[in-house]
Amino acid sequence: MTILEQTIKQLPSSPGIYQYFDKNSRLLYIGKAKNLSNRVKSYWQFTPTLCANSNLSLRIKKMIEQTVSMNYIVVNSEHDALILENSLIKQLNPKYNILLRDDKTYPYIYLDKSQKYPRFDITRKIINSKDILYYGPYSIGARDILDSVYELTKLVQKKGCLKSKKLCLYHQIDKCLGPCELPVTKERYQEEIDKATSYIKNKKTLIHKLQEKMEFYADEMRFEEAAELRDRVQKISRSEITSDIDFATNEDYDIFAVRNTSSKAVVVRIFMRSGKIISSSHDYININEGFDENELLFRALLDFYKDIKPPIIAPILISKDLEELNLLQEHLSRIFERKASISRPLRGKRKDLIELAILNADELLNRDKNVNNTKILHEIQELCSLEKLPSRVEVFDNSHMSGVATVGAMIVYENSKFDKKSYRTYHLEAKDEYAQMRETLTKRVNSFTKSSPPDLWILDGGATLLKLAIEILNSSSVFIDVIAISKEKVDAKAHRAKGKANDIIYTKDDLFRLKNSDKRLQWVQNLRDEAHRSAITFHKKTKLKLDQESKLLNMYGISEAKVKKLLQHFGTFNELKNLSIEEISTVLNVKDAKTIKEYYK
């Protein structure tokens, strides 16, 4: 009897999570179970030898055939298993699980009625209060809607306006009633609140009013203001899926639909408030061996609501039946603090909403313009023998000058463009290139709990740094494909002649010397160069701060050479600030140590 078979037969009948691993100890799959023994045994048949159960889907059967070992963790309840499973999937990104990286929270427009002269604002943090009204959520356009409201009404324009107790420019240009100084009645101010609320609730009315104002500005030769309103109208319009469905009531719904082709899937979310569709969002998923439409819909719901009670709790409509609907409803009911309603409508106007979501999902798949990008991704996957299509890529580089201002940078590439909001920079203490990359990658691995791992890492370096990255990932039980790129060395020096630099791509098992004209090489070079630019930019910024600090120390009699010696030993000025005289005097004399300590006091 193999160790795997013995483990399966000895599983407890308790709730928990289980993990399958392949022959290289790579994590294949994380699952949850109300009864570990029953759930895991359902994957297998034990005679004549241990193998995949014949009634499994092709996807699961392929996974089971690769499984050579497993681990499990017992928890107190099926709900606890759900939470742990979801957390581990985000941290470890197993091959056969679906990972949705849309972890952003959606903004709401809110109004605090407890204020004497309330004003609308935007928030992502929900406060439980009977005095606060929320409108949303908005995928895009929330700021444009809010700016438009203040363009068209005479509300208090800025948070600090009332504190000044003086009439300002906004009152002079007839954009504010001036309650900071004038005796504006509650009833008169409420008229403006009601007008603003109608614009927020009905985007057609808002857009019509903006177009009227845009034409007025154009007639007055105020073209910059007209252009600003034109851009705002376009952005607000993009945030809306148009629909002829008329509920004739003030019903709220959150609508989720999933569709897929052979290579890509899309999840669509539509938000209806007071009988009108106010916003929508979508995410593409590149299909790999781990794709399952049911799991994608389940994850989309789980990730959207997270563990925060939304200010507007709407019935949830879904495009297909879910196998674990009861578990999901129980989980969301805990978050909502009331019973969650999740259903797949089969008739009536609610079914029309689902068909609208499906129609838009199909349209998104048809108009997806990433065909060429997907082609190069498949070519990179084939060339480098990658486990996954590199849909999301993180690229690393370090920068320093003679050991001073040592920094690391990570850039992110996804959906055929650089995701600059996800870029990260790091201050490093390590002195040599190898230790610097170890420090940078370790910092990134430690952040997997907050930001899920990508499909591919690219390092600016050679085979040694590639091996280092694989070791760091293995020690964390995370599998990510890794490649490295470095300049070809001539006479032990990197050959960097303009137009003639020959880069080498390193993978775990091979290296490639591609022609300069090869699109695959150019794709990797483009990402490497962006990481290099990011690292250099952050290095220069850091160096400038260090130079300013260094000049101040020079004024106290600490020479440039001594400052450099301190930084090479202690790393940064921030470290130096917290040291004692005794610690500083291990590098400089006691007199200089006292001078430095006095400076920082």
PDB file of N, CA and C in Angstrom, residues 249-330:
ATOM      1  N   THR A 249     -40.655  49.381 -10.517  1.00  0.00           N
ATOM      2  CA  THR A 249     -40.584  49.341  -9.049  1.00  0.00           C
ATOM      3  C   THR A 249     -39.174  49.745  -8.650  1.00  0.00           C
ATOM      4  N   ASN A 250     -38.937  49.860  -7.347  1.00  0.00           N
ATOM      5  CA  ASN A 250     -37.609  50.241  -6.858  1.00  0.00           C
ATOM      6  C   ASN A 250     -36.817  49.016  -6.421  1.00  0.00           C
ATOM      7  N   GLU A 251     -36.715  48.012  -7.284  1.00  0.00           N
ATOM      8  CA  GLU A 251     -36.036  46.769  -6.921  1.00  0.00           C
ATOM      9  C   GLU A 251     -34.522  46.887  -7.095  1.00  0.00           C
ATOM     10  N   ASP A 252     -33.784  46.207  -6.204  1.00  0.00           N
ATOM     11  CA  ASP A 252     -32.321  46.132  -6.267  1.00  0.00           C
ATOM     12  C   ASP A 252     -31.918  44.690  -6.585  1.00  0.00           C
ATOM     13  N   TYR A 253     -30.909  44.541  -7.453  1.00  0.00           N
ATOM     14  CA  TYR A 253     -30.369  43.212  -7.748  1.00  0.00           C
ATOM     15  C   TYR A 253     -28.869  43.314  -8.019  1.00  0.00           C
ATOM     16  N   ASP A 254     -28.118  42.299  -7.587  1.00  0.00           N
ATOM     17  CA  ASP A 254     -26.739  42.082  -8.031  1.00  0.00           C
ATOM     18  C   ASP A 254     -26.768  40.881  -8.970  1.00  0.00           C
ATOM     19  N   ILE A 255     -26.315  41.075 -10.205  1.00  0.00           N
ATOM     20  CA  ILE A 255     -26.440  40.033 -11.239  1.00  0.00           C
ATOM     21  C   ILE A 255     -25.043  39.554 -11.639  1.00  0.00           C
ATOM     22  N   PHE A 256     -24.839  38.238 -11.651  1.00  0.00           N
ATOM     23  CA  PHE A 256     -23.547  37.646 -12.006  1.00  0.00           C
ATOM     24  C   PHE A 256     -23.746  36.626 -13.119  1.00  0.00           C
ATOM     25  N   ALA A 257     -22.913  36.714 -14.156  1.00  0.00           N
ATOM     26  CA  ALA A 257     -22.975  35.747 -15.257  1.00  0.00           C
ATOM     27  C   ALA A 257     -21.566  35.358 -15.673  1.00  0.00           C
ATOM     28  N   VAL A 258     -21.417  34.106 -16.093  1.00  0.00           N
ATOM     29  CA  VAL A 258     -20.127  33.584 -16.551  1.00  0.00           C
ATOM     30  C   VAL A 258     -20.313  32.947 -17.918  1.00  0.00           C
ATOM     31  N   ARG A 259     -19.406  33.271 -18.837  1.00  0.00           N
ATOM     32  CA  ARG A 259     -19.405  32.639 -20.167  1.00  0.00           C
ATOM     33  C   ARG A 259     -17.964  32.337 -20.541  1.00  0.00           C
ATOM     34  N   ASN A 260     -17.767  31.412 -21.456  1.00  0.00           N
ATOM     35  CA  ASN A 260     -16.389  31.088 -21.859  1.00  0.00           C
ATOM     36  C   ASN A 260     -16.321  30.550 -23.283  1.00  0.00           C
ATOM     37  N   THR A 261     -15.152  30.731 -23.899  1.00  0.00           N
ATOM     38  CA  THR A 261     -14.798  30.086 -25.155  1.00  0.00           C
ATOM     39  C   THR A 261     -13.771  29.009 -24.821  1.00  0.00           C
ATOM     40  N   SER A 262     -13.121  28.483 -25.822  1.00  0.00           N
ATOM     41  CA  SER A 262     -12.128  27.439 -25.578  1.00  0.00           C
ATOM     42  C   SER A 262     -10.857  27.987 -24.928  1.00  0.00           C
ATOM     43  N   SER A 263     -10.627  29.302 -25.042  1.00  0.00           N
ATOM     44  CA  SER A 263      -9.381  29.865 -24.532  1.00  0.00           C
ATOM     45  C   SER A 263      -9.570  30.938 -23.456  1.00  0.00           C
ATOM     46  N   LYS A 264     -10.789  31.471 -23.320  1.00  0.00           N
ATOM     47  CA  LYS A 264     -10.971  32.588 -22.390  1.00  0.00           C
ATOM     48  C   LYS A 264     -12.373  32.543 -21.787  1.00  0.00           C
ATOM     49  N   ALA A 265     -12.468  32.992 -20.540  1.00  0.00           N
ATOM     50  CA  ALA A 265     -13.760  33.119 -19.869  1.00  0.00           C
ATOM     51  C   ALA A 265     -13.922  34.558 -19.408  1.00  0.00           C
ATOM     52  N   VAL A 266     -15.158  34.945 -19.164  1.00  0.00           N
ATOM     53  CA  VAL A 266     -15.421  36.283 -18.649  1.00  0.00           C
ATOM     54  C   VAL A 266     -16.514  36.179 -17.593  1.00  0.00           C
ATOM     55  N   VAL A 267     -16.332  36.920 -16.500  1.00  0.00           N
ATOM     56  CA  VAL A 267     -17.369  37.028 -15.476  1.00  0.00           C
ATOM     57  C   VAL A 267     -17.881  38.463 -15.506  1.00  0.00           C
ATOM     58  N   VAL A 268     -19.196  38.613 -15.596  1.00  0.00           N
ATOM     59  CA  VAL A 268     -19.838  39.925 -15.687  1.00  0.00           C
ATOM     60  C   VAL A 268     -20.656  40.163 -14.424  1.00  0.00           C
ATOM     61  N   ARG A 269     -20.531  41.371 -13.879  1.00  0.00           N
ATOM     62  CA  ARG A 269     -21.331  41.778 -12.724  1.00  0.00           C
ATOM     63  C   ARG A 269     -22.144  43.004 -13.120  1.00  0.00           C
ATOM     64  N   ILE A 270     -23.441  42.989 -12.835  1.00  0.00           N
ATOM     65  CA  ILE A 270     -24.317  44.124 -13.125  1.00  0.00           C
ATOM     66  C   ILE A 270     -25.042  44.498 -11.834  1.00  0.00           C
ATOM     67  N   PHE A 271     -25.123  45.791 -11.555  1.00  0.00           N
ATOM     68  CA  PHE A 271     -25.758  46.254 -10.322  1.00  0.00           C
ATOM     69  C   PHE A 271     -26.986  47.090 -10.660  1.00  0.00           C
ATOM     70  N   MET A 272     -28.159  46.591 -10.240  1.00  0.00           N
ATOM     71  CA  MET A 272     -29.403  47.321 -10.439  1.00  0.00           C
ATOM     72  C   MET A 272     -29.834  47.918  -9.110  1.00  0.00           C
ATOM     73  N   ARG A 273     -30.144  49.214  -9.113  1.00  0.00           N
ATOM     74  CA  ARG A 273     -30.616  49.893  -7.923  1.00  0.00           C
ATOM     75  C   ARG A 273     -31.864  50.692  -8.280  1.00  0.00           C
ATOM     76  N   SER A 274     -32.894  50.518  -7.451  1.00  0.00           N
ATOM     77  CA  SER A 274     -34.171  51.218  -7.648  1.00  0.00           C
ATOM     78  C   SER A 274     -34.709  51.019  -9.058  1.00  0.00           C
ATOM     79  N   GLY A 275     -34.582  49.782  -9.564  1.00  0.00           N
ATOM     80  CA  GLY A 275     -35.130  49.442 -10.874  1.00  0.00           C
ATOM     81  C   GLY A 275     -34.308  49.896 -12.047  1.00  0.00           C
ATOM     82  N   LYS A 276     -33.114  50.495 -11.805  1.00  0.00           N
ATOM     83  CA  LYS A 276     -32.257  50.971 -12.897  1.00  0.00           C
ATOM     84  C   LYS A 276     -30.862  50.381 -12.763  1.00  0.00           C
ATOM     85  N   ILE A 277     -30.260  50.038 -13.885  1.00  0.00           N
ATOM     86  CA  ILE A 277     -28.888  49.524 -13.890  1.00  0.00           C
ATOM     87  C   ILE A 277     -27.944  50.713 -13.732  1.00  0.00           C
ATOM     88  N   ILE A 278     -27.167  50.710 -12.643  1.00  0.00           N
ATOM     89  CA  ILE A 278     -26.311  51.873 -12.363  1.00  0.00           C
ATOM     90  C   ILE A 278     -24.857  51.645 -12.752  1.00  0.00           C
ATOM     91  N   SER A 279     -24.396  50.382 -12.762  1.00  0.00           N
ATOM     92  CA  SER A 279     -23.002  50.133 -13.143  1.00  0.00           C
ATOM     93  C   SER A 279     -22.800  48.653 -13.426  1.00  0.00           C
ATOM     94  N   SER A 280     -21.670  48.359 -14.024  1.00  0.00           N
ATOM     95  CA  SER A 280     -21.310  46.965 -14.315  1.00  0.00           C
ATOM     96  C   SER A 280     -19.798  46.848 -14.354  1.00  0.00           C
ATOM     97  N   SER A 281     -19.311  45.627 -14.219  1.00  0.00           N
ATOM     98  CA  SER A 281     -17.874  45.379 -14.339  1.00  0.00           C
ATOM     99  C   SER A 281     -17.669  43.978 -14.880  1.00  0.00           C
ATOM    100  N   HIS A 282     -16.459  43.690 -15.313  1.00  0.00           N
ATOM    101  CA  HIS A 282     -16.164  42.347 -15.841  1.00  0.00           C
ATOM    102  C   HIS A 282     -14.689  42.032 -15.658  1.00  0.00           C
ATOM    103  N   ASP A 283     -14.377  40.752 -15.687  1.00  0.00           N
ATOM    104  CA  ASP A 283     -12.993  40.282 -15.639  1.00  0.00           C
ATOM    105  C   ASP A 283     -12.819  39.134 -16.608  1.00  0.00           C
ATOM    106  N   TYR A 284     -11.701  39.164 -17.324  1.00  0.00           N
ATOM    107  CA  TYR A 284     -11.345  38.049 -18.200  1.00  0.00           C
ATOM    108  C   TYR A 284     -10.501  37.032 -17.439  1.00  0.00           C
ATOM    109  N   ILE A 285     -10.672  35.774 -17.776  1.00  0.00           N
ATOM    110  CA  ILE A 285      -9.864  34.691 -17.213  1.00  0.00           C
ATOM    111  C   ILE A 285      -9.330  33.858 -18.370  1.00  0.00           C
ATOM    112  N   ASN A 286      -8.008  33.751 -18.500  1.00  0.00           N
ATOM    113  CA  ASN A 286      -7.440  32.865 -19.502  1.00  0.00           C
ATOM    114  C   ASN A 286      -7.606  31.423 -19.035  1.00  0.00           C
ATOM    115  N   ILE A 287      -8.152  30.598 -19.892  1.00  0.00           N
ATOM    116  CA  ILE A 287      -8.483  29.227 -19.505  1.00  0.00           C
ATOM    117  C   ILE A 287      -7.234  28.366 -19.519  1.00  0.00           C
ATOM    118  N   ASN A 288      -7.026  27.657 -18.413  1.00  0.00           N
ATOM    119  CA  ASN A 288      -5.948  26.676 -18.337  1.00  0.00           C
ATOM    120  C   ASN A 288      -6.536  25.353 -17.863  1.00  0.00           C
ATOM    121  N   GLU A 289      -5.676  24.424 -17.468  1.00  0.00           N
ATOM    122  CA  GLU A 289      -6.151  23.092 -17.080  1.00  0.00           C
ATOM    123  C   GLU A 289      -7.078  23.135 -15.873  1.00  0.00           C
ATOM    124  N   GLY A 290      -6.987  24.210 -15.083  1.00  0.00           N
ATOM    125  CA  GLY A 290      -7.785  24.281 -13.869  1.00  0.00           C
ATOM    126  C   GLY A 290      -9.142  24.920 -14.045  1.00  0.00           C
ATOM    127  N   PHE A 291      -9.573  25.183 -15.291  1.00  0.00           N
ATOM    128  CA  PHE A 291     -10.810  25.925 -15.460  1.00  0.00           C
ATOM    129  C   PHE A 291     -12.045  25.076 -15.198  1.00  0.00           C
ATOM    130  N   ASP A 292     -12.983  25.674 -14.502  1.00  0.00           N
ATOM    131  CA  ASP A 292     -14.295  25.073 -14.271  1.00  0.00           C
ATOM    132  C   ASP A 292     -15.290  26.218 -14.121  1.00  0.00           C
ATOM    133  N   GLU A 293     -16.311  26.255 -14.969  1.00  0.00           N
ATOM    134  CA  GLU A 293     -17.251  27.380 -14.984  1.00  0.00           C
ATOM    135  C   GLU A 293     -17.983  27.525 -13.658  1.00  0.00           C
ATOM    136  N   ASN A 294     -18.327  26.402 -13.058  1.00  0.00           N
ATOM    137  CA  ASN A 294     -19.027  26.418 -11.775  1.00  0.00           C
ATOM    138  C   ASN A 294     -18.150  27.056 -10.694  1.00  0.00           C
ATOM    139  N   GLU A 295     -16.871  26.664 -10.672  1.00  0.00           N
ATOM    140  CA  GLU A 295     -15.959  27.204  -9.666  1.00  0.00           C
ATOM    141  C   GLU A 295     -15.700  28.686  -9.898  1.00  0.00           C
ATOM    142  N   LEU A 296     -15.644  29.107 -11.165  1.00  0.00           N
ATOM    143  CA  LEU A 296     -15.420  30.521 -11.470  1.00  0.00           C
ATOM    144  C   LEU A 296     -16.558  31.379 -10.922  1.00  0.00           C
ATOM    145  N   LEU A 297     -17.797  30.953 -11.120  1.00  0.00           N
ATOM    146  CA  LEU A 297     -18.942  31.698 -10.601  1.00  0.00           C
ATOM    147  C   LEU A 297     -18.931  31.721  -9.077  1.00  0.00           C
ATOM    148  N   PHE A 298     -18.607  30.589  -8.475  1.00  0.00           N
ATOM    149  CA  PHE A 298     -18.528  30.491  -7.014  1.00  0.00           C
ATOM    150  C   PHE A 298     -17.485  31.472  -6.473  1.00  0.00           C
ATOM    151  N   ARG A 299     -16.293  31.487  -7.089  1.00  0.00           N
ATOM    152  CA  ARG A 299     -15.213  32.383  -6.651  1.00  0.00           C
ATOM    153  C   ARG A 299     -15.575  33.846  -6.888  1.00  0.00           C
ATOM    154  N   ALA A 300     -16.268  34.124  -7.983  1.00  0.00           N
ATOM    155  CA  ALA A 300     -16.651  35.508  -8.279  1.00  0.00           C
ATOM    156  C   ALA A 300     -17.550  36.064  -7.183  1.00  0.00           C
ATOM    157  N   LEU A 301     -18.491  35.255  -6.701  1.00  0.00           N
ATOM    158  CA  LEU A 301     -19.376  35.687  -5.614  1.00  0.00           C
ATOM    159  C   LEU A 301     -18.613  35.795  -4.301  1.00  0.00           C
ATOM    160  N   LEU A 302     -17.783  34.810  -4.037  1.00  0.00           N
ATOM    161  CA  LEU A 302     -17.023  34.783  -2.780  1.00  0.00           C
ATOM    162  C   LEU A 302     -16.081  35.979  -2.690  1.00  0.00           C
ATOM    163  N   ASP A 303     -15.410  36.290  -3.783  1.00  0.00           N
ATOM    164  CA  ASP A 303     -14.423  37.369  -3.779  1.00  0.00           C
ATOM    165  C   ASP A 303     -15.066  38.747  -3.800  1.00  0.00           C
ATOM    166  N   PHE A 304     -16.217  38.876  -4.453  1.00  0.00           N
ATOM    167  CA  PHE A 304     -16.830  40.198  -4.542  1.00  0.00           C
ATOM    168  C   PHE A 304     -17.303  40.684  -3.176  1.00  0.00           C
ATOM    169  N   TYR A 305     -17.954  39.809  -2.417  1.00  0.00           N
ATOM    170  CA  TYR A 305     -18.501  40.240  -1.129  1.00  0.00           C
ATOM    171  C   TYR A 305     -17.483  40.156   0.005  1.00  0.00           C
ATOM    172  N   LYS A 306     -16.421  39.392  -0.187  1.00  0.00           N
ATOM    173  CA  LYS A 306     -15.349  39.279   0.803  1.00  0.00           C
ATOM    174  C   LYS A 306     -15.936  39.030   2.192  1.00  0.00           C
ATOM    175  N   ASP A 307     -15.505  39.797   3.188  1.00  0.00           N
ATOM    176  CA  ASP A 307     -16.035  39.603   4.543  1.00  0.00           C
ATOM    177  C   ASP A 307     -16.545  40.919   5.121  1.00  0.00           C
ATOM    178  N   ILE A 308     -17.004  41.819   4.224  1.00  0.00           N
ATOM    179  CA  ILE A 308     -17.490  43.135   4.653  1.00  0.00           C
ATOM    180  C   ILE A 308     -18.962  43.264   4.284  1.00  0.00           C
ATOM    181  N   LYS A 309     -19.775  43.622   5.241  1.00  0.00           N
ATOM    182  CA  LYS A 309     -21.201  43.800   4.993  1.00  0.00           C
ATOM    183  C   LYS A 309     -21.413  44.992   4.071  1.00  0.00           C
ATOM    184  N   PRO A 310     -22.031  44.785   2.891  1.00  0.00           N
ATOM    185  CA  PRO A 310     -22.254  45.915   1.983  1.00  0.00           C
ATOM    186  C   PRO A 310     -23.358  46.818   2.508  1.00  0.00           C
ATOM    187  N   PRO A 311     -23.318  48.108   2.176  1.00  0.00           N
ATOM    188  CA  PRO A 311     -24.349  49.030   2.668  1.00  0.00           C
ATOM    189  C   PRO A 311     -25.713  48.788   2.033  1.00  0.00           C
ATOM    190  N   ILE A 312     -25.706  48.253   0.809  1.00  0.00           N
ATOM    191  CA  ILE A 312     -26.950  47.910   0.112  1.00  0.00           C
ATOM    192  C   ILE A 312     -26.931  46.411  -0.156  1.00  0.00           C
ATOM    193  N   ILE A 313     -27.797  45.685   0.518  1.00  0.00           N
ATOM    194  CA  ILE A 313     -27.831  44.224   0.366  1.00  0.00           C
ATOM    195  C   ILE A 313     -28.964  43.886  -0.592  1.00  0.00           C
ATOM    196  N   ALA A 314     -28.604  43.411  -1.772  1.00  0.00           N
ATOM    197  CA  ALA A 314     -29.578  43.120  -2.820  1.00  0.00           C
ATOM    198  C   ALA A 314     -29.664  41.617  -3.056  1.00  0.00           C
ATOM    199  N   PRO A 315     -30.817  41.122  -3.506  1.00  0.00           N
ATOM    200  CA  PRO A 315     -30.890  39.721  -3.943  1.00  0.00           C
ATOM    201  C   PRO A 315     -29.889  39.470  -5.065  1.00  0.00           C
ATOM    202  N   ILE A 316     -29.296  38.301  -5.066  1.00  0.00           N
ATOM    203  CA  ILE A 316     -28.253  37.956  -6.045  1.00  0.00           C
ATOM    204  C   ILE A 316     -28.836  37.022  -7.092  1.00  0.00           C
ATOM    205  N   LEU A 317     -28.693  37.390  -8.356  1.00  0.00           N
ATOM    206  CA  LEU A 317     -29.147  36.555  -9.470  1.00  0.00           C
ATOM    207  C   LEU A 317     -27.931  35.976 -10.178  1.00  0.00           C
ATOM    208  N   ILE A 318     -27.947  34.676 -10.457  1.00  0.00           N
ATOM    209  CA  ILE A 318     -26.801  34.012 -11.095  1.00  0.00           C
ATOM    210  C   ILE A 318     -27.234  33.306 -12.377  1.00  0.00           C
ATOM    211  N   SER A 319     -26.270  33.128 -13.272  1.00  0.00           N
ATOM    212  CA  SER A 319     -26.572  32.615 -14.614  1.00  0.00           C
ATOM    213  C   SER A 319     -26.642  31.102 -14.682  1.00  0.00           C
ATOM    214  N   LYS A 320     -26.176  30.401 -13.654  1.00  0.00           N
ATOM    215  CA  LYS A 320     -26.238  28.937 -13.660  1.00  0.00           C
ATOM    216  C   LYS A 320     -26.345  28.430 -12.230  1.00  0.00           C
ATOM    217  N   ASP A 321     -26.828  27.212 -12.105  1.00  0.00           N
ATOM    218  CA  ASP A 321     -26.969  26.611 -10.782  1.00  0.00           C
ATOM    219  C   ASP A 321     -25.592  26.309 -10.189  1.00  0.00           C
ATOM    220  N   LEU A 322     -25.474  26.483  -8.884  1.00  0.00           N
ATOM    221  CA  LEU A 322     -24.222  26.210  -8.180  1.00  0.00           C
ATOM    222  C   LEU A 322     -24.356  24.940  -7.356  1.00  0.00           C
ATOM    223  N   GLU A 323     -23.311  24.112  -7.399  1.00  0.00           N
ATOM    224  CA  GLU A 323     -23.331  22.848  -6.663  1.00  0.00           C
ATOM    225  C   GLU A 323     -23.348  23.082  -5.159  1.00  0.00           C
ATOM    226  N   GLU A 324     -22.655  24.111  -4.701  1.00  0.00           N
ATOM    227  CA  GLU A 324     -22.540  24.369  -3.264  1.00  0.00           C
ATOM    228  C   GLU A 324     -23.274  25.656  -2.882  1.00  0.00           C
ATOM    229  N   LEU A 325     -24.472  25.797  -3.417  1.00  0.00           N
ATOM    230  CA  LEU A 325     -25.254  27.001  -3.190  1.00  0.00           C
ATOM    231  C   LEU A 325     -25.562  27.205  -1.708  1.00  0.00           C
ATOM    232  N   ASN A 326     -25.921  26.135  -0.996  1.00  0.00           N
ATOM    233  CA  ASN A 326     -26.289  26.256   0.423  1.00  0.00           C
ATOM    234  C   ASN A 326     -25.122  26.766   1.260  1.00  0.00           C
ATOM    235  N   LEU A 327     -23.914  26.258   0.978  1.00  0.00           N
ATOM    236  CA  LEU A 327     -22.732  26.695   1.715  1.00  0.00           C
ATOM    237  C   LEU A 327     -22.447  28.170   1.459  1.00  0.00           C
ATOM    238  N   LEU A 328     -22.570  28.583   0.197  1.00  0.00           N
ATOM    239  CA  LEU A 328     -22.325  29.985  -0.154  1.00  0.00           C
ATOM    240  C   LEU A 328     -23.373  30.899   0.492  1.00  0.00           C
ATOM    241  N   GLN A 329     -24.624  30.471   0.484  1.00  0.00           N
ATOM    242  CA  GLN A 329     -25.680  31.270   1.114  1.00  0.00           C
ATOM    243  C   GLN A 329     -25.454  31.411   2.614  1.00  0.00           C
ATOM    244  N   GLU A 330     -25.007  30.325   3.236  1.00  0.00           N
ATOM    245  CA  GLU A 330     -24.717  30.381   4.676  1.00  0.00           C
ATOM    246  C   GLU A 330     -23.590  31.367   4.950  1.00  0.00           C
TER     247      GLU A 330
END
